[in-house]
mmCIF file of C-alpha atoms in Angstrom:
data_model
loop_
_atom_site.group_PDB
_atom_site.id
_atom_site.type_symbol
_atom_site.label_atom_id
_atom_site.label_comp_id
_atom_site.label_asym_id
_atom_site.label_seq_id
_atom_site.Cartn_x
_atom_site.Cartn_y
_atom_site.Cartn_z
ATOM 1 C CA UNK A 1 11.456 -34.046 -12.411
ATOM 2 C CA UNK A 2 7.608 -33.505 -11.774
ATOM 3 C CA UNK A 3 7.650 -30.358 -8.917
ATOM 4 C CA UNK A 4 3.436 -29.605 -8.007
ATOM 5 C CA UNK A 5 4.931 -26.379 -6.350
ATOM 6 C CA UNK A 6 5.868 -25.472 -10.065
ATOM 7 C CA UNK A 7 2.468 -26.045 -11.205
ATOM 8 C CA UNK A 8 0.874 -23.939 -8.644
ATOM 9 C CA UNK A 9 3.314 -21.691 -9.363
ATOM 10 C CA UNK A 10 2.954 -20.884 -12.926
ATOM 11 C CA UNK A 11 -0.541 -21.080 -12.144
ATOM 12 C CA UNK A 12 -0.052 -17.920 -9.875
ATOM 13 C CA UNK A 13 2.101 -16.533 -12.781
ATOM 14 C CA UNK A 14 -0.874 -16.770 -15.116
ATOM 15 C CA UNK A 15 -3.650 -15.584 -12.798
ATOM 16 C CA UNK A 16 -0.974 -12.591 -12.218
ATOM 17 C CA UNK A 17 -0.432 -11.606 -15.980
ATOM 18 C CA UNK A 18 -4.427 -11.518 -16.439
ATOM 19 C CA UNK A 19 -5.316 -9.497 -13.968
ATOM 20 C CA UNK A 20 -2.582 -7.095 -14.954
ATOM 21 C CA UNK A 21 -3.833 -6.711 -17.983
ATOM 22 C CA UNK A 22 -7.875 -6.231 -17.662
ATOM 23 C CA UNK A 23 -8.755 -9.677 -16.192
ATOM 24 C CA UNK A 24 -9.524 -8.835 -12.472
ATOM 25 C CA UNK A 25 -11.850 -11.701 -12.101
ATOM 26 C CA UNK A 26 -9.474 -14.410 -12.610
ATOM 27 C CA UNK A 27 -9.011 -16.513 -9.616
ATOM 28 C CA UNK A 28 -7.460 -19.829 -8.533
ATOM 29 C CA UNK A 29 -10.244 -21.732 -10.162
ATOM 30 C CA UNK A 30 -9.757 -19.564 -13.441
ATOM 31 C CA UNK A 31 -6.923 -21.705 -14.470
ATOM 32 C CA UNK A 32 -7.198 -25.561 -14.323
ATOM 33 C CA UNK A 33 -4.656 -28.173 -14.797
ATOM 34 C CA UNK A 34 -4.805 -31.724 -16.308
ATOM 35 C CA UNK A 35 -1.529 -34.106 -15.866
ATOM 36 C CA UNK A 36 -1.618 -37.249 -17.869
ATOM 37 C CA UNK A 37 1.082 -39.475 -19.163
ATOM 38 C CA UNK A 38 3.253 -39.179 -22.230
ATOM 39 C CA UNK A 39 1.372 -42.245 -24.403
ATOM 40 C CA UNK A 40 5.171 -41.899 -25.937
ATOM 41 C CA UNK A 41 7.002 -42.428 -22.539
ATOM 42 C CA UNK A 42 5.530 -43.391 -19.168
ATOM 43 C CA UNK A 43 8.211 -41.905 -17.266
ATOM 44 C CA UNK A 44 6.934 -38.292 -18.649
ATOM 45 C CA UNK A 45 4.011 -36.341 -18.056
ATOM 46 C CA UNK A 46 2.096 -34.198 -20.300
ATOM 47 C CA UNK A 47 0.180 -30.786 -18.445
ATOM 48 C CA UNK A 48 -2.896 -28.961 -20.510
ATOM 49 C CA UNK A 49 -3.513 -25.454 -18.537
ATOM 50 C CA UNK A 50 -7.169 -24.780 -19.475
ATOM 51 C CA UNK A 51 -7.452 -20.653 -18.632
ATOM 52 C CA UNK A 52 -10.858 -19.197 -18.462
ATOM 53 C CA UNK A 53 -9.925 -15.859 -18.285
ATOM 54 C CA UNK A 54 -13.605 -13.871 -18.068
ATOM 55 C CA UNK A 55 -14.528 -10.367 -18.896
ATOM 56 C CA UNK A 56 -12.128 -7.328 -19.634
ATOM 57 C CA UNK A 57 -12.518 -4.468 -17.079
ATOM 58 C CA UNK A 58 -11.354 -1.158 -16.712
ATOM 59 C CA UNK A 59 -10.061 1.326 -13.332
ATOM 60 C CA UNK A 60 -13.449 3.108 -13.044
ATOM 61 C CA UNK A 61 -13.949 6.278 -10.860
ATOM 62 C CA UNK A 62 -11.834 6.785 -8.020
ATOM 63 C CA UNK A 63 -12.573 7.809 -4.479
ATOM 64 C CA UNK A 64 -10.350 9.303 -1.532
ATOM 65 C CA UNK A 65 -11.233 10.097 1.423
ATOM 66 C CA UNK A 66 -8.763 11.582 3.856
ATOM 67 C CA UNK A 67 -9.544 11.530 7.406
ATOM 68 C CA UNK A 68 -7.656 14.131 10.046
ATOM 69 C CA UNK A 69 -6.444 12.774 13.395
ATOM 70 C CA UNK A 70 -9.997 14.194 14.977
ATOM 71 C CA UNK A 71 -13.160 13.864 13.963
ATOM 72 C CA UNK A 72 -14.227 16.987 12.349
ATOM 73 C CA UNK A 73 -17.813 18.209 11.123
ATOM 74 C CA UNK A 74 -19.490 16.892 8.253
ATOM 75 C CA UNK A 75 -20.517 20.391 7.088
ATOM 76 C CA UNK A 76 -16.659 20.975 7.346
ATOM 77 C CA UNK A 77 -15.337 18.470 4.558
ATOM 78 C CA UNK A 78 -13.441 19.682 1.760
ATOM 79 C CA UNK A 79 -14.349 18.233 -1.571
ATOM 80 C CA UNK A 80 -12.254 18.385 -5.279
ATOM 81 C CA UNK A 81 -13.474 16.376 -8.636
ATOM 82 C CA UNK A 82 -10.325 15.590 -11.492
ATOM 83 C CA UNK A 83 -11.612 14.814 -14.547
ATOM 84 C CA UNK A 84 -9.432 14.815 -17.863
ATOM 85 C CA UNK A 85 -5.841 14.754 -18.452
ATOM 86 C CA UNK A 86 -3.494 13.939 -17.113
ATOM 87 C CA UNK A 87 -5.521 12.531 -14.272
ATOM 88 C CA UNK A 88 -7.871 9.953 -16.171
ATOM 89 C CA UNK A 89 -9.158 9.281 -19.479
ATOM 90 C CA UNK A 90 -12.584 8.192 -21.332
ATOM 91 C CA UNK A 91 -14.566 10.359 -18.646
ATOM 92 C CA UNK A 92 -13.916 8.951 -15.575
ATOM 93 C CA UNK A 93 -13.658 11.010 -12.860
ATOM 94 C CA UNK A 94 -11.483 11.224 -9.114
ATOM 95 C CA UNK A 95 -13.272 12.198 -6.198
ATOM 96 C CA UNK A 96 -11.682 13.308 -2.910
ATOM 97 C CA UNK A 97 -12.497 14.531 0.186
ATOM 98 C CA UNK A 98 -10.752 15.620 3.360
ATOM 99 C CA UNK A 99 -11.382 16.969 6.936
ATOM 100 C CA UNK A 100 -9.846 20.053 7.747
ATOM 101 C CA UNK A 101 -7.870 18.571 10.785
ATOM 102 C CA UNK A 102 -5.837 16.837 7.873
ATOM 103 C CA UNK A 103 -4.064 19.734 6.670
ATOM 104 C CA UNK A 104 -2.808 18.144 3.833
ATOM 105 C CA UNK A 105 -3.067 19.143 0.515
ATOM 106 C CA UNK A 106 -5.026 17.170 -2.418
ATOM 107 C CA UNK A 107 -2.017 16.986 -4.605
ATOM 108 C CA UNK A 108 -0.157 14.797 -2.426
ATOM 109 C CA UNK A 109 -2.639 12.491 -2.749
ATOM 110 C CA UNK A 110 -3.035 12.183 -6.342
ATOM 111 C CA UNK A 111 0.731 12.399 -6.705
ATOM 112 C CA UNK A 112 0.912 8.615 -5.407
ATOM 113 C CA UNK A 113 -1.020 7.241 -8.023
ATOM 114 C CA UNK A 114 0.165 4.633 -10.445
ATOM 115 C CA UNK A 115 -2.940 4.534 -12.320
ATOM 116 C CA UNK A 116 -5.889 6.394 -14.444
ATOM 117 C CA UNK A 117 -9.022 5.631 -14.103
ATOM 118 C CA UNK A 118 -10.431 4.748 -17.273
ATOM 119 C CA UNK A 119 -7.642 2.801 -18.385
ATOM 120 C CA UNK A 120 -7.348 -1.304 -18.399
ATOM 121 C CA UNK A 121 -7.466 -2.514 -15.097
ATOM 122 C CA UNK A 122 -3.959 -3.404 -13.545
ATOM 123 C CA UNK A 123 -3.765 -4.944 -10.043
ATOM 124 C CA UNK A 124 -0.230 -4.604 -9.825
ATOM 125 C CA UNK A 125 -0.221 -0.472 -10.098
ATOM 126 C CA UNK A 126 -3.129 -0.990 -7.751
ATOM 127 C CA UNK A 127 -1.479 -2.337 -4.765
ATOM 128 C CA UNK A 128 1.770 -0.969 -5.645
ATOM 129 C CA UNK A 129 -0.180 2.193 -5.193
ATOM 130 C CA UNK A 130 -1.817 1.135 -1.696
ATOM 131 C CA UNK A 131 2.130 0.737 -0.986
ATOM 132 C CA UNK A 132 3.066 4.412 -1.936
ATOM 133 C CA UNK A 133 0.197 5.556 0.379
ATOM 134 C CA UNK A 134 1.717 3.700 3.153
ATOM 135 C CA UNK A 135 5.167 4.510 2.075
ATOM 136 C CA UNK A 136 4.353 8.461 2.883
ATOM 137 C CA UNK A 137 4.361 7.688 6.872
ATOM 138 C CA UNK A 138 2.395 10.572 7.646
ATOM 139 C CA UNK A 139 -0.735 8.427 7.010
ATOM 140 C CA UNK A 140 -2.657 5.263 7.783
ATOM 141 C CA UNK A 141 -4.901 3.331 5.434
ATOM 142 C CA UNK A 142 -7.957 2.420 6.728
ATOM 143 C CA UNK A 143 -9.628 0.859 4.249
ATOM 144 C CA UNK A 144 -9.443 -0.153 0.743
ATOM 145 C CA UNK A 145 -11.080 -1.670 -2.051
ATOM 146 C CA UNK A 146 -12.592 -2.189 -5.830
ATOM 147 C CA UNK A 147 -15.210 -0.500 -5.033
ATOM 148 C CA UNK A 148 -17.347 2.644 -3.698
ATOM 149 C CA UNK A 149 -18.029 2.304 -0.016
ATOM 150 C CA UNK A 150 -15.174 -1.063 0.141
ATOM 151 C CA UNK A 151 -17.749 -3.877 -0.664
ATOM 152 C CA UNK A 152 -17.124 -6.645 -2.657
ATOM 153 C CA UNK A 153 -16.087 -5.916 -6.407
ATOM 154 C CA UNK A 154 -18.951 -5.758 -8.868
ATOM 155 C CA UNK A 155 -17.698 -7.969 -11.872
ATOM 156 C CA UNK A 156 -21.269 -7.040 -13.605
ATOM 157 C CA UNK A 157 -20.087 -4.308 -15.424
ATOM 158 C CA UNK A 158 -17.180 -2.952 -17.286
ATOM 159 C CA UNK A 159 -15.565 -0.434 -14.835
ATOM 160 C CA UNK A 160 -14.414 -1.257 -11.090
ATOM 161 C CA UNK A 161 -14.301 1.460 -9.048
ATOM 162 C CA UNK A 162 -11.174 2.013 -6.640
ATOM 163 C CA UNK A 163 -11.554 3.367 -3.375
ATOM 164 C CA UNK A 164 -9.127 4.799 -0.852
ATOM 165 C CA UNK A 165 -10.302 5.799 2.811
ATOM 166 C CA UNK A 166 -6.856 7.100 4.969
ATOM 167 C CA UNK A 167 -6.033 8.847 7.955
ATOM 168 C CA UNK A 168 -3.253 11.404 8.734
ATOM 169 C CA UNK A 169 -1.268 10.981 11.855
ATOM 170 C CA UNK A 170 -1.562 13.413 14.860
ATOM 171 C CA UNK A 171 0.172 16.769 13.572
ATOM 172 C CA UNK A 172 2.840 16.709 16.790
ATOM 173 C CA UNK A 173 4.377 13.889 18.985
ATOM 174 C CA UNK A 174 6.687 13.686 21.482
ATOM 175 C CA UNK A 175 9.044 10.449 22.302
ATOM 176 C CA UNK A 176 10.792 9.642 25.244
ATOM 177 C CA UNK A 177 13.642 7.315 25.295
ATOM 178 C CA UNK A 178 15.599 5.343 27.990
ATOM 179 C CA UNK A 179 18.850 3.406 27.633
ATOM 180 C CA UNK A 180 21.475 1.779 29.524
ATOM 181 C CA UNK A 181 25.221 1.534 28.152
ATOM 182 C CA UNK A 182 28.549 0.177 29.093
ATOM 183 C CA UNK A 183 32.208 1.871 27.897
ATOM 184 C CA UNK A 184 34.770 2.335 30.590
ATOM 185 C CA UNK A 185 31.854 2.090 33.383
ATOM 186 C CA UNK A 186 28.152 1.806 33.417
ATOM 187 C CA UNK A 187 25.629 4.299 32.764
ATOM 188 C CA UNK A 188 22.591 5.663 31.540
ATOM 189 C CA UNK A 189 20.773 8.286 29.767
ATOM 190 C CA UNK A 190 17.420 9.493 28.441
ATOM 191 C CA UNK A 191 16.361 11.044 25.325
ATOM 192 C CA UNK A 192 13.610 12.494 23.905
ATOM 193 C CA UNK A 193 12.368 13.515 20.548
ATOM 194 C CA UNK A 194 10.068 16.106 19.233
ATOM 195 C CA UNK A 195 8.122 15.217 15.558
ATOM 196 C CA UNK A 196 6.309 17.584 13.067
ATOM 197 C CA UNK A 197 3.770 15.615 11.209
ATOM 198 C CA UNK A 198 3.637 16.603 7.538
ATOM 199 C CA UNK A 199 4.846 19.787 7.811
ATOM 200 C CA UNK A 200 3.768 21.884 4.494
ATOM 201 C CA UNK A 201 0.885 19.556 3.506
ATOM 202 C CA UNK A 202 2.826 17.460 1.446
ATOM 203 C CA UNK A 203 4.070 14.678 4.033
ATOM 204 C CA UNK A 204 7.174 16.847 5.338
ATOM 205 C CA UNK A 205 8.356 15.483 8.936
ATOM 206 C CA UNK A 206 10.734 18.023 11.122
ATOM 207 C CA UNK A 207 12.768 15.947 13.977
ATOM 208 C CA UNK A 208 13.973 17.777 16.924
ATOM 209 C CA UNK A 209 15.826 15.433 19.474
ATOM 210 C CA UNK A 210 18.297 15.924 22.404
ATOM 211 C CA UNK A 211 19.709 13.311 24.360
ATOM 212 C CA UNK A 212 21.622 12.864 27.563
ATOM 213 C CA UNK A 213 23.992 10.174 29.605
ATOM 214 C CA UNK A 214 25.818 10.038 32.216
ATOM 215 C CA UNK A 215 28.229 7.123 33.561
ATOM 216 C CA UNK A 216 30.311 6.083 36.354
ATOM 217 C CA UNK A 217 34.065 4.976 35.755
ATOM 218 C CA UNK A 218 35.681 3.887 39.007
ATOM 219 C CA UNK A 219 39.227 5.878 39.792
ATOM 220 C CA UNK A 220 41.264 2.557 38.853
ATOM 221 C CA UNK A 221 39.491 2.527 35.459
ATOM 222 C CA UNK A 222 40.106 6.398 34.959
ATOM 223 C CA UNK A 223 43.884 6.175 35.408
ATOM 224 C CA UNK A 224 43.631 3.087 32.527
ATOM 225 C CA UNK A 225 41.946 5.565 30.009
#
């Protein structure tokens, strides 16, 4: 039976495939859709997907920036260029920079990547690699984009920059918990819990925690148990 949701769907489908495979332009109104009826059989419609698919682009140069918990100096910021295998190919180039308050070390951030730059553009390995950023949990993301300073993509030339602008979490944290229960009586207890933000540089977290209850169970109760 005629579904629209199925249309729109395979539109998404297409739109997907293309920009995983160079077309990061293609939008919505990349792919239109023209129903008409079978001249064979009224009861049956014919669909012609028309798919502009655009220009061909490739991951250009890459840019992380890693911010610490504080705000630290300009004249403090670590910097480190990649260039070459295995990092990217046909001489692009990644460029990082971090605070010092960070404490975290520049291979942990290019081990989450999912993509070269200077290959075809894929979206997917894109966002999947926003994902493993997040995934860490020693971090936050605070801004991201296909391009330099997070503007607007530039579909005007070949290569689309990626950028990457995070934040690591305060080095130590302390948690304090309250709870009520209910086994043979009622009670209560508290607990607390001690955290070690990325530990070695390379998004290690040491737990410490202790917790403590206490409850009340009524003589009648005791001689039950």
């Amino acid at each position: 039976r005629y579904n629209e949701n199925q249309l729109n769907e395979e539109r998404n489908r297409i739109i997907t495939f293309l920009k995983d495979n160079g077309y990061a332009a293609a939008q919505r109104d990349s792919i239109n859709v023209l129903v008409r009826r079978d001249s064979t059989d009224p009861h049956k419609l014919d669909a012609l997907f028309t798919v502009n698919t655009g220009d061909k682009y490739n991951f250009g140069d890459l840019h992380i920036r890693l911010h610490g918990p504080e705000d630290d100096s300009l004249n403090n910021i670590q910097r480190d260029t990649l260039s070459g295998s295995p990092f990217t190919i046909n001489g692009k180039s990644i460029f990082m920079e971090k605070e010092p308050s960070a404490q975290t070390k520049f291979s942990l951030l290019t081990d989450q990547l999912l993509f070269e730059p200077g290959e075809t553009f894929n979206n997917s390995l894109y966002i999947r690699t926003v994902n493993e950023f997040q995934n860490l949990g020693m971090l936050t993301i605070r801004q991201f984009g296909l391009s330099e300073d997070g503007s607007l993509p530039d579909y005007s030339k070949e290569d689309i920059p990626v950028m990457f602008s995070l934040q690591t979490l305060p080095k130590h944290s302390v948690n304090l918990n309250l709870f009520g229960m209910e086994r043979y009586g009622f009670g209560s207890g508290a607990g607390i819990t001690y955290t070690y933000n990325n530990l070695f540089g390379k998004a290690e977290n040491l737990q410490i925690g202790l917790n403590g209850s206490f409850e009340y169970v009524s003589s009648d109760q005791f001689e039950e148990i």
